[in-house]
Amino acid sequence: MKKIMITKNNFIALVLFMVSLSAHSQKMTQDCQIKKTAKSEFMYRIDNEDVKCMIKNTGKKTLVYMFAVWCAPCIQELPKLLVDFSTREDLNFILMIHSKENSTSDLSRTEAFFATNYPEVKNIYIIKDELGKGQRTKYKEFLKRAGDPEPMADLGRIVLYNKKAEVVYISNYTKSKEEIQENIQKFLKG
């Protein structure tokens, strides 16, 4: 397993990014009247329409990172993604966890993970339970509604939206890291 090295400069950029991410996410959440989960102070329930609302209100391209705190490869990628996008003013970055919105144990584990590793993050998004029974079902339904022709319940997914809230790319486990990075870079330049 490859370790991500966080240098002092990257760490400072990461902290600054997390503070700006938190404030920016708070504004997007308020503008679209997105509600908190019943069991958490900083996790919000969203669906595809909420994501589109957040994008339309900011007029920015958006990268949604879908992950779970128990997914080691997902967590390994998280610091790199945060550092890579720490200076981008032209991009929304949404962290979406794979969890049941009313699972006290899942939410407690997620809150503990962020409190320990990224205390500046105050807005985490969870797919609304109304999209399906169980984590896998609602996750796949979210991806299907986003336009994924073959939604899989694999984690560490990246969904890229243009400024019009249209999905332009969805990664999955069959894509290499290089291919995913190439698509993200193409998306950011376009």
JSON list of C-alpha atoms in Angstrom, two decimals, residues 24-87:
[
{"chain": "A", "resi": 24, "resn": "HIS", "atom": "CA", "xyz": [-17.99, 27.31, 1.33]},
{"chain": "A", "resi": 25, "resn": "SER", "atom": "CA", "xyz": [-19.91, 24.10, 2.05]},
{"chain": "A", "resi": 26, "resn": "GLN", "atom": "CA", "xyz": [-21.87, 25.86, 4.78]},
{"chain": "A", "resi": 27, "resn": "LYS", "atom": "CA", "xyz": [-23.03, 28.52, 2.32]},
{"chain": "A", "resi": 28, "resn": "MET", "atom": "CA", "xyz": [-24.01, 25.92, -0.32]},
{"chain": "A", "resi": 29, "resn": "THR", "atom": "CA", "xyz": [-25.92, 23.96, 2.32]},
{"chain": "A", "resi": 30, "resn": "GLN", "atom": "CA", "xyz": [-27.82, 27.03, 3.56]},
{"chain": "A", "resi": 31, "resn": "ASP", "atom": "CA", "xyz": [-28.65, 28.32, 0.06]},
{"chain": "A", "resi": 32, "resn": "CYS", "atom": "CA", "xyz": [-30.27, 24.99, -0.87]},
{"chain": "A", "resi": 33, "resn": "GLN", "atom": "CA", "xyz": [-31.96, 24.48, 2.51]},
{"chain": "A", "resi": 34, "resn": "ILE", "atom": "CA", "xyz": [-30.28, 21.11, 3.00]},
{"chain": "A", "resi": 35, "resn": "LYS", "atom": "CA", "xyz": [-31.15, 19.53, 6.32]},
{"chain": "A", "resi": 36, "resn": "LYS", "atom": "CA", "xyz": [-28.87, 17.86, 8.86]},
{"chain": "A", "resi": 37, "resn": "THR", "atom": "CA", "xyz": [-29.25, 14.20, 9.72]},
{"chain": "A", "resi": 38, "resn": "ALA", "atom": "CA", "xyz": [-31.12, 13.51, 12.94]},
{"chain": "A", "resi": 39, "resn": "LYS", "atom": "CA", "xyz": [-28.05, 11.92, 14.52]},
{"chain": "A", "resi": 40, "resn": "SER", "atom": "CA", "xyz": [-25.23, 14.34, 13.66]},
{"chain": "A", "resi": 41, "resn": "GLU", "atom": "CA", "xyz": [-24.36, 18.00, 14.03]},
{"chain": "A", "resi": 42, "resn": "PHE", "atom": "CA", "xyz": [-22.32, 18.32, 10.83]},
{"chain": "A", "resi": 43, "resn": "MET", "atom": "CA", "xyz": [-23.69, 15.72, 8.42]},
{"chain": "A", "resi": 44, "resn": "TYR", "atom": "CA", "xyz": [-26.29, 16.67, 5.88]},
{"chain": "A", "resi": 45, "resn": "ARG", "atom": "CA", "xyz": [-28.80, 14.59, 3.91]},
{"chain": "A", "resi": 46, "resn": "ILE", "atom": "CA", "xyz": [-28.67, 15.09, 0.14]},
{"chain": "A", "resi": 47, "resn": "ASP", "atom": "CA", "xyz": [-29.85, 13.59, -3.10]},
{"chain": "A", "resi": 48, "resn": "ASN", "atom": "CA", "xyz": [-29.08, 14.33, -6.75]},
{"chain": "A", "resi": 49, "resn": "GLU", "atom": "CA", "xyz": [-31.31, 17.41, -6.85]},
{"chain": "A", "resi": 50, "resn": "ASP", "atom": "CA", "xyz": [-29.57, 18.88, -3.80]},
{"chain": "A", "resi": 51, "resn": "VAL", "atom": "CA", "xyz": [-26.17, 18.46, -5.49]},
{"chain": "A", "resi": 52, "resn": "LYS", "atom": "CA", "xyz": [-27.52, 20.20, -8.60]},
{"chain": "A", "resi": 53, "resn": "CYS", "atom": "CA", "xyz": [-28.88, 23.03, -6.46]},
{"chain": "A", "resi": 54, "resn": "MET", "atom": "CA", "xyz": [-25.50, 23.53, -4.79]},
{"chain": "A", "resi": 55, "resn": "ILE", "atom": "CA", "xyz": [-23.78, 23.63, -8.18]},
{"chain": "A", "resi": 56, "resn": "LYS", "atom": "CA", "xyz": [-26.28, 26.03, -9.75]},
{"chain": "A", "resi": 57, "resn": "ASN", "atom": "CA", "xyz": [-26.04, 28.39, -6.76]},
{"chain": "A", "resi": 58, "resn": "THR", "atom": "CA", "xyz": [-22.27, 28.63, -7.06]},
{"chain": "A", "resi": 59, "resn": "GLY", "atom": "CA", "xyz": [-21.89, 28.40, -10.85]},
{"chain": "A", "resi": 60, "resn": "LYS", "atom": "CA", "xyz": [-18.78, 26.26, -10.36]},
{"chain": "A", "resi": 61, "resn": "LYS", "atom": "CA", "xyz": [-17.60, 22.90, -11.58]},
{"chain": "A", "resi": 62, "resn": "THR", "atom": "CA", "xyz": [-17.96, 20.29, -8.86]},
{"chain": "A", "resi": 63, "resn": "LEU", "atom": "CA", "xyz": [-16.08, 17.20, -7.78]},
{"chain": "A", "resi": 64, "resn": "VAL", "atom": "CA", "xyz": [-17.99, 14.81, -5.51]},
{"chain": "A", "resi": 65, "resn": "TYR", "atom": "CA", "xyz": [-15.86, 12.25, -3.68]},
{"chain": "A", "resi": 66, "resn": "MET", "atom": "CA", "xyz": [-17.91, 9.28, -2.46]},
{"chain": "A", "resi": 67, "resn": "PHE", "atom": "CA", "xyz": [-16.21, 7.22, 0.25]},
{"chain": "A", "resi": 68, "resn": "ALA", "atom": "CA", "xyz": [-16.52, 5.47, 3.59]},
{"chain": "A", "resi": 69, "resn": "VAL", "atom": "CA", "xyz": [-14.27, 5.85, 6.63]},
{"chain": "A", "resi": 70, "resn": "TRP", "atom": "CA", "xyz": [-13.91, 2.06, 6.84]},
{"chain": "A", "resi": 71, "resn": "CYS", "atom": "CA", "xyz": [-12.63, 1.88, 3.23]},
{"chain": "A", "resi": 72, "resn": "ALA", "atom": "CA", "xyz": [-8.82, 1.94, 3.50]},
{"chain": "A", "resi": 73, "resn": "PRO", "atom": "CA", "xyz": [-8.14, 2.81, -0.20]},
{"chain": "A", "resi": 74, "resn": "CYS", "atom": "CA", "xyz": [-10.72, 5.63, 0.01]},
{"chain": "A", "resi": 75, "resn": "ILE", "atom": "CA", "xyz": [-9.10, 7.13, 3.09]},
{"chain": "A", "resi": 76, "resn": "GLN", "atom": "CA", "xyz": [-5.66, 6.76, 1.54]},
{"chain": "A", "resi": 77, "resn": "GLU", "atom": "CA", "xyz": [-6.78, 8.94, -1.40]},
{"chain": "A", "resi": 78, "resn": "LEU", "atom": "CA", "xyz": [-8.51, 11.58, 0.72]},
{"chain": "A", "resi": 79, "resn": "PRO", "atom": "CA", "xyz": [-5.44, 13.65, 1.75]},
{"chain": "A", "resi": 80, "resn": "LYS", "atom": "CA", "xyz": [-4.15, 13.72, -1.84]},
{"chain": "A", "resi": 81, "resn": "LEU", "atom": "CA", "xyz": [-7.51, 14.89, -3.18]},
{"chain": "A", "resi": 82, "resn": "LEU", "atom": "CA", "xyz": [-7.73, 17.57, -0.50]},
{"chain": "A", "resi": 83, "resn": "VAL", "atom": "CA", "xyz": [-4.21, 18.83, -1.19]},
{"chain": "A", "resi": 84, "resn": "ASP", "atom": "CA", "xyz": [-4.69, 18.74, -4.96]},
{"chain": "A", "resi": 85, "resn": "PHE", "atom": "CA", "xyz": [-7.74, 20.99, -4.77]},
{"chain": "A", "resi": 86, "resn": "SER", "atom": "CA", "xyz": [-6.64, 23.24, -1.91]},
{"chain": "A", "resi": 87, "resn": "THR", "atom": "CA", "xyz": [-6.04, 26.31, -4.07]}
]
